[in-house]
Coordinates of C-alpha atoms in Angstrom, one line a residue:
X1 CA 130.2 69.9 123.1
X2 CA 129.1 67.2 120.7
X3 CA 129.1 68.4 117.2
X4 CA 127.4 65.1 115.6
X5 CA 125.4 65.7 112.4
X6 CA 122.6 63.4 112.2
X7 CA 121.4 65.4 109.2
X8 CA 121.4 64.3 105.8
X9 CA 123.5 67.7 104.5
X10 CA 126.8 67.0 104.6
X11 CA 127.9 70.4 103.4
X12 CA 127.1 73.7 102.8
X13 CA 127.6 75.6 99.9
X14 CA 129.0 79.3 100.6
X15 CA 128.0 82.1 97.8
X16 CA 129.6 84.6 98.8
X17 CA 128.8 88.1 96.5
X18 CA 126.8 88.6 93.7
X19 CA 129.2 90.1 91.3
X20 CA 129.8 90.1 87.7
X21 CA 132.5 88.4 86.6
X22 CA 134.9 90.8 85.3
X23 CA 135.2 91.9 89.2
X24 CA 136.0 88.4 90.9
X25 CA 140.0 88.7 89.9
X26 CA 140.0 92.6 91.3
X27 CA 138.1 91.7 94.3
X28 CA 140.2 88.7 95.0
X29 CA 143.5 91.1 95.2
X30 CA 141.8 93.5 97.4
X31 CA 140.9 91.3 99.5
X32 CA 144.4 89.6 99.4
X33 CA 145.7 93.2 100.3
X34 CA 143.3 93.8 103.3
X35 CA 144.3 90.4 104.6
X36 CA 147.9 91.4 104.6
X37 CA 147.4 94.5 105.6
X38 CA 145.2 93.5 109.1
X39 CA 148.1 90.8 109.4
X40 CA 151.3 93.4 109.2
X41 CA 149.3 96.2 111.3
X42 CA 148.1 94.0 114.5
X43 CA 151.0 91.5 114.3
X44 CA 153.2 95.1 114.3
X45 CA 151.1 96.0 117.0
X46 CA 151.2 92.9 119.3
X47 CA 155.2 92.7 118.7
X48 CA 155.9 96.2 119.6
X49 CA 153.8 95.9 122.8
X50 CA 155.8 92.6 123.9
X51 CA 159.6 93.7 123.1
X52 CA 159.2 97.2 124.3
X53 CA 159.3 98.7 127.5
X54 CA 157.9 102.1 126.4
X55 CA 154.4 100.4 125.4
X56 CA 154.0 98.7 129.2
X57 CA 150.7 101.0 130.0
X58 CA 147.4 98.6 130.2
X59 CA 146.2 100.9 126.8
X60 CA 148.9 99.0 125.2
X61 CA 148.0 95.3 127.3
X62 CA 144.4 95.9 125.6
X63 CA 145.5 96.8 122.3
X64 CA 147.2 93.9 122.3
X65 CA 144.7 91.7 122.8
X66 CA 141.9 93.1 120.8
X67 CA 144.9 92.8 117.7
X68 CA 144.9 88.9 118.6
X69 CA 141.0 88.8 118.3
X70 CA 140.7 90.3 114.8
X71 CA 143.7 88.4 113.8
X72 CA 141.6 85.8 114.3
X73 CA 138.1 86.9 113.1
X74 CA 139.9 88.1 109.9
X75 CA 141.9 84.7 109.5
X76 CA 138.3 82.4 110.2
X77 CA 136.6 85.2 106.9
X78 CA 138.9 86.4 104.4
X79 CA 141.0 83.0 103.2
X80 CA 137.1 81.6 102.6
X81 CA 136.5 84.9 100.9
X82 CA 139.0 84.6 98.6
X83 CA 138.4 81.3 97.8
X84 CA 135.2 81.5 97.2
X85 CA 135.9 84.9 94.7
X86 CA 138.3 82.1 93.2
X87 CA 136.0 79.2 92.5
X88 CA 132.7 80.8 92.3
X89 CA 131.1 79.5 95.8
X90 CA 133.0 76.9 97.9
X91 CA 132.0 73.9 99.9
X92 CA 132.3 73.4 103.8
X93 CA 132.0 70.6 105.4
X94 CA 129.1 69.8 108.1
X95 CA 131.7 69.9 110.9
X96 CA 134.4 72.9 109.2
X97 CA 130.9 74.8 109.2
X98 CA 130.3 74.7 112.9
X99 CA 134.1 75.0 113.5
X100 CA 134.2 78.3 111.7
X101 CA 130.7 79.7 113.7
X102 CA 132.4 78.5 116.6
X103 CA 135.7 80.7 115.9
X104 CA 133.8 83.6 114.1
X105 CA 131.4 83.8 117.2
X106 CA 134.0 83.6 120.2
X107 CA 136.6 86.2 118.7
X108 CA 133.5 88.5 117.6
X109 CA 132.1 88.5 121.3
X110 CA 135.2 88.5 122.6
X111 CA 136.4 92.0 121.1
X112 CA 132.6 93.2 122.2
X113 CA 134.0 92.6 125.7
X114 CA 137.8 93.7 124.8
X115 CA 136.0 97.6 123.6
X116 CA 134.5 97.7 126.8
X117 CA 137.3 97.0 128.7
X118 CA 139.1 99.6 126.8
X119 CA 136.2 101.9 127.7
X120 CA 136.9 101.1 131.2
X121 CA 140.9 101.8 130.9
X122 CA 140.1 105.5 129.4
X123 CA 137.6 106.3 132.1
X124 CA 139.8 105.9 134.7
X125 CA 143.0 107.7 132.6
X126 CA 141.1 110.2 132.5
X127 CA 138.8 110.9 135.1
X128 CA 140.5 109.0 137.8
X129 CA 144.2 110.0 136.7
X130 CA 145.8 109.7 140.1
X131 CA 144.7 106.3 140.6
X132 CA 145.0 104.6 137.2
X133 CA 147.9 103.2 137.8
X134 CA 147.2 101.7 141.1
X135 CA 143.8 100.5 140.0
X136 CA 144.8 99.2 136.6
X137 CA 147.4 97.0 137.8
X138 CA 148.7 93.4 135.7
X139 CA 146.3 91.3 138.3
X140 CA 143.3 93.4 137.2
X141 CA 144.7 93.7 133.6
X142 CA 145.0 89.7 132.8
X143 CA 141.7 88.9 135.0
X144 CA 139.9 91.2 132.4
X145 CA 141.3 90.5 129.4
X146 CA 141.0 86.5 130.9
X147 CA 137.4 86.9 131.8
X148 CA 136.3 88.2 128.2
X149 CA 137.9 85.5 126.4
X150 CA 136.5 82.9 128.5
X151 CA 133.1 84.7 128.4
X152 CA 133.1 84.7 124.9
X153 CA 134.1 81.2 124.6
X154 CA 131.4 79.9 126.9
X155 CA 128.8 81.5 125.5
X156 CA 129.6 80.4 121.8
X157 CA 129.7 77.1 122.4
X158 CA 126.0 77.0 123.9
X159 CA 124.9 78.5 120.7
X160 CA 127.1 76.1 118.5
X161 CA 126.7 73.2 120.3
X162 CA 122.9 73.2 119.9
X163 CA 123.1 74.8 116.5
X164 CA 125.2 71.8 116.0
X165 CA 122.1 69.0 116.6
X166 CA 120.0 70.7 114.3
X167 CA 118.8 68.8 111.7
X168 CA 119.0 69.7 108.1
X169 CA 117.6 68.1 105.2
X170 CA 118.1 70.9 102.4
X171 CA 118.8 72.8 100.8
X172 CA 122.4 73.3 101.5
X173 CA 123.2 76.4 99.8
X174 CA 124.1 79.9 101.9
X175 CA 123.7 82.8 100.9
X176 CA 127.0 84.1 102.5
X177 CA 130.4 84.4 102.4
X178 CA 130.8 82.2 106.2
X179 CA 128.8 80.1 108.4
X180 CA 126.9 82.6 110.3
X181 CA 124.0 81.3 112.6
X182 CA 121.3 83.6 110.9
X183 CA 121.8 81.9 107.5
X184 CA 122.1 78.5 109.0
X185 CA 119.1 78.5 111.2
X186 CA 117.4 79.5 107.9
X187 CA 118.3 76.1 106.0
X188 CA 117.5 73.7 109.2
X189 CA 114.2 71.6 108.9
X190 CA 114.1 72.2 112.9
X191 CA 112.2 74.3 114.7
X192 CA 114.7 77.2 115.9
X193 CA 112.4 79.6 117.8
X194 CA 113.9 78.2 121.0
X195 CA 117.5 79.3 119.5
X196 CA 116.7 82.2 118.1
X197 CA 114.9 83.6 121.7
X198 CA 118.0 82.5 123.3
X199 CA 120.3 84.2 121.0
X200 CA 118.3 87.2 121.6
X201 CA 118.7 86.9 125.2
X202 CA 122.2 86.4 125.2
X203 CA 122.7 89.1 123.1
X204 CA 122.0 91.6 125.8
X205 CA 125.1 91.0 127.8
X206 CA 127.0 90.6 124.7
X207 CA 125.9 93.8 123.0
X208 CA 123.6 95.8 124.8
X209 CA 124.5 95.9 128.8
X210 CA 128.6 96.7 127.1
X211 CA 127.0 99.2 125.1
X212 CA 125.1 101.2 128.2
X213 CA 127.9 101.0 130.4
X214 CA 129.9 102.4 127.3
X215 CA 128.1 105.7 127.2
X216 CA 128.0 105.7 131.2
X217 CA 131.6 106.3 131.1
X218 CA 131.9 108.1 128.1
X219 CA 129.6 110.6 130.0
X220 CA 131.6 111.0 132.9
X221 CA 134.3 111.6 130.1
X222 CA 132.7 114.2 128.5
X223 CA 132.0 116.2 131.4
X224 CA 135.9 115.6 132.8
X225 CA 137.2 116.5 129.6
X226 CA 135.2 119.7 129.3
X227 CA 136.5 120.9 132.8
X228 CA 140.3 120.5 131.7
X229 CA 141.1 123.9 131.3
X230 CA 144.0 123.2 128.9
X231 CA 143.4 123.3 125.1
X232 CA 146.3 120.8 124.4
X233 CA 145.0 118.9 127.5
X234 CA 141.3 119.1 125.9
X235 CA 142.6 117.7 122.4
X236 CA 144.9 114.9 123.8
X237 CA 141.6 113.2 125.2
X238 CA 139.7 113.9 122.6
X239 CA 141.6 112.5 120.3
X240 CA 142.5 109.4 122.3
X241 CA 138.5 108.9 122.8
X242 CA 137.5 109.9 119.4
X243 CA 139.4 106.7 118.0
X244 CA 137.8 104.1 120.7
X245 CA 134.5 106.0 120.6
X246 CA 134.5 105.3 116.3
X247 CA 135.4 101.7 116.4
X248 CA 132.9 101.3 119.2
X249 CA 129.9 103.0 117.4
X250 CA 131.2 101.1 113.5
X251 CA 131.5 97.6 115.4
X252 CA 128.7 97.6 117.9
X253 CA 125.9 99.5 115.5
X254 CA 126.1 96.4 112.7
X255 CA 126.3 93.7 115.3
X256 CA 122.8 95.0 117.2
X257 CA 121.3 95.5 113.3
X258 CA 122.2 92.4 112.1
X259 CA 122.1 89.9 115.5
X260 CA 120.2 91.4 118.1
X261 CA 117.1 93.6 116.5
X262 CA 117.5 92.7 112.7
X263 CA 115.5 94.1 110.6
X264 CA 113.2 91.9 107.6
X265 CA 113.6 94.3 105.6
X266 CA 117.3 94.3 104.7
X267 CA 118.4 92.9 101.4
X268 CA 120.7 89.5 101.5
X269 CA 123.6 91.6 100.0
X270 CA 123.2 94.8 102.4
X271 CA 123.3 92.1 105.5
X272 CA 127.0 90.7 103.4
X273 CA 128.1 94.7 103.3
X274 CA 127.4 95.4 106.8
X275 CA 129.4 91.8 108.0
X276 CA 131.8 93.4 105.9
X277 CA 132.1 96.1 108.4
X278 CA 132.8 94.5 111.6
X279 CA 134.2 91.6 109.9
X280 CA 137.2 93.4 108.0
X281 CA 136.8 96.9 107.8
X282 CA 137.5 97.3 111.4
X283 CA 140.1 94.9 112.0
X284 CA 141.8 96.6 109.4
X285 CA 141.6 100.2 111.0
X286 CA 141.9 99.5 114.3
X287 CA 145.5 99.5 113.8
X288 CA 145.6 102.5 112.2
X289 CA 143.2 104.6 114.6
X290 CA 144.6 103.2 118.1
X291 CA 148.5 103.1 117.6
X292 CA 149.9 103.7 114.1
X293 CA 149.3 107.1 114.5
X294 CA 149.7 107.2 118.0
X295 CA 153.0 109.2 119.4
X296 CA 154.1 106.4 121.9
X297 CA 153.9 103.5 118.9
X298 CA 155.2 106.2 116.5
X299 CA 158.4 106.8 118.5
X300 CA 159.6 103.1 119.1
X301 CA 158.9 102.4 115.5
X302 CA 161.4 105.3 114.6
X303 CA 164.1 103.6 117.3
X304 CA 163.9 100.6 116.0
X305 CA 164.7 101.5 112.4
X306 CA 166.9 104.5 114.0
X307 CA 168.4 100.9 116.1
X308 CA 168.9 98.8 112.7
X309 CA 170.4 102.2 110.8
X310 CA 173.2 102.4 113.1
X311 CA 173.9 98.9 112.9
X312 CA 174.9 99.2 109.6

């Protein structure tokens, strides 16, 4: 993938928000606080799933994994946030630019795919209980959470790499807090309707086929789940669902509004509010939703610390 600028920009100027000044020091330590806080939860998460042997289930393999992708997502945003709420815009080079589209793209698609593999891990729990196990096993496991990495990968560096030979002549200001390809192909002196069609093509298997066979098995969910007779039964997989289902709806609703059908309409700073949403909000509650509240993550938490108590 050759990522040669033959433009005459050299670098981009990043915005960020438009907010009065008084608010740039209080936004700055928010954001510091988020950033810790998606660090500390998923890192917690990933840890716990690799040093104990009560969190070997595949639920646990995925959560895992998706931690790792918005680890990174948040990482690739929120330091360029911050310095940006810091120095009133920042500058990015040509090539740092493509490099954070590149990163921002991959680990975006890549927890599209990650949900839908998580969607596929509750359907059989649930409605194929007897089985799971010998259906979900670690070859399955790694060869799905291998494929959507390398998916995701693949398919951002055909956008990148010919977003990359774009030309641009200026102006070199964007009207965002990243690189995204929307406000990119918006400063290039090229023609992008090639681009654009293609990244509307690619969205379906990114965004629109995961989100169909999403509520295909959350149907056949719906209906098992109705026929337990149980009420504690009936709540457990509700509740377990109910947390996926959320995320799913949040993360996939914003990327199909702003990527695959956006809308004209929608004001600069409303299109910033609803990256917000997939781009930090949801890294940061995903590990509240799936396992900090969850029983299994709950009780190896309390025998660790129960663990370092007796120690001393």
């Amino acid at each position: 993938m050759s990522w040669k600028n033959e433009s005459s920009v050299k670098e981009f100027w990043l915005l960020g928000f438009h907010n009065p000044h008084n608010l740039k020091i209080p936004l700055f330590i928010l954001f510091l606080v988020i950033y810790i806080s998606i660090l500390s939860g998923n890192l917690l998460i990933i840890v716990l799933v690799l040093v104990s042997r009560y969190l070997n289930s595949p639920l646990y393999f995925f959560l895992s994994n998706l931690s790792w992708s918005d680890i990174i997502l948040t990482t690739v945003v929120i330091p360029t946030m911050l310095a940006i709420l810091l120095t009133n815009g920042k500058s990015m080079s040509f090539s740092g630019c493509i490099i954070q589209l590149y990163l921002f793209g991959s680990s975006t698609i890549a927890e599209c795919f990650l949900l839908t593999v998580m969607s596929y891990d509750r359907y059989l729990a649930i409605c194929n209980p007897l089985h799971y196990y010998l259906i979900m096993d670690l070859r399955l496991r790694v060869l799905l959470v291998a494929w959507s990495w390398v998916f995701a990968y693949l398919l951002t560096m055909i956008t990148v790499s010919q977003m990359s030979q774009l030309h641009y002549c200026g102006p070199n200001v964007i009207d965002h807090f990243l690189c995204d390809p929307t406000s990119l192909m918006k400063l290039s002196c090229s023609d992008t309707s090639a681009i654009e069609l293609q990244n509307l093509i690619m969205g379906l298997p990114v965004t629109l086929v995961p989100v169909g066979f999403i509520t295909v098995t959350y149907t056949y969910i719906l209906i098992t789940i109705l026929k337990i007779t149980s009420s504690a039964g009936r709540q457990k997989a509700f509740s377990t669902c109910s947390s996926h289902l959320a995320v799913v709806c949040i993360y996939y609703g914003t990327l199909i509004t702003l990527y695959v059908i956006p809308s004209k309409s929608l004001s600069v700073d409303l299109t910033k509010v609803q990256s917000l949403l997939y781009t930090v909000m949801t890294p940061l509650f995903n590990p509240i939703i799936y396992s900090l509240r969850n029983y299994e993550i709950q009780t190896v938490i309390k025998r660790i610390i129960y663990k370092k108590h007796c120690l001393h």
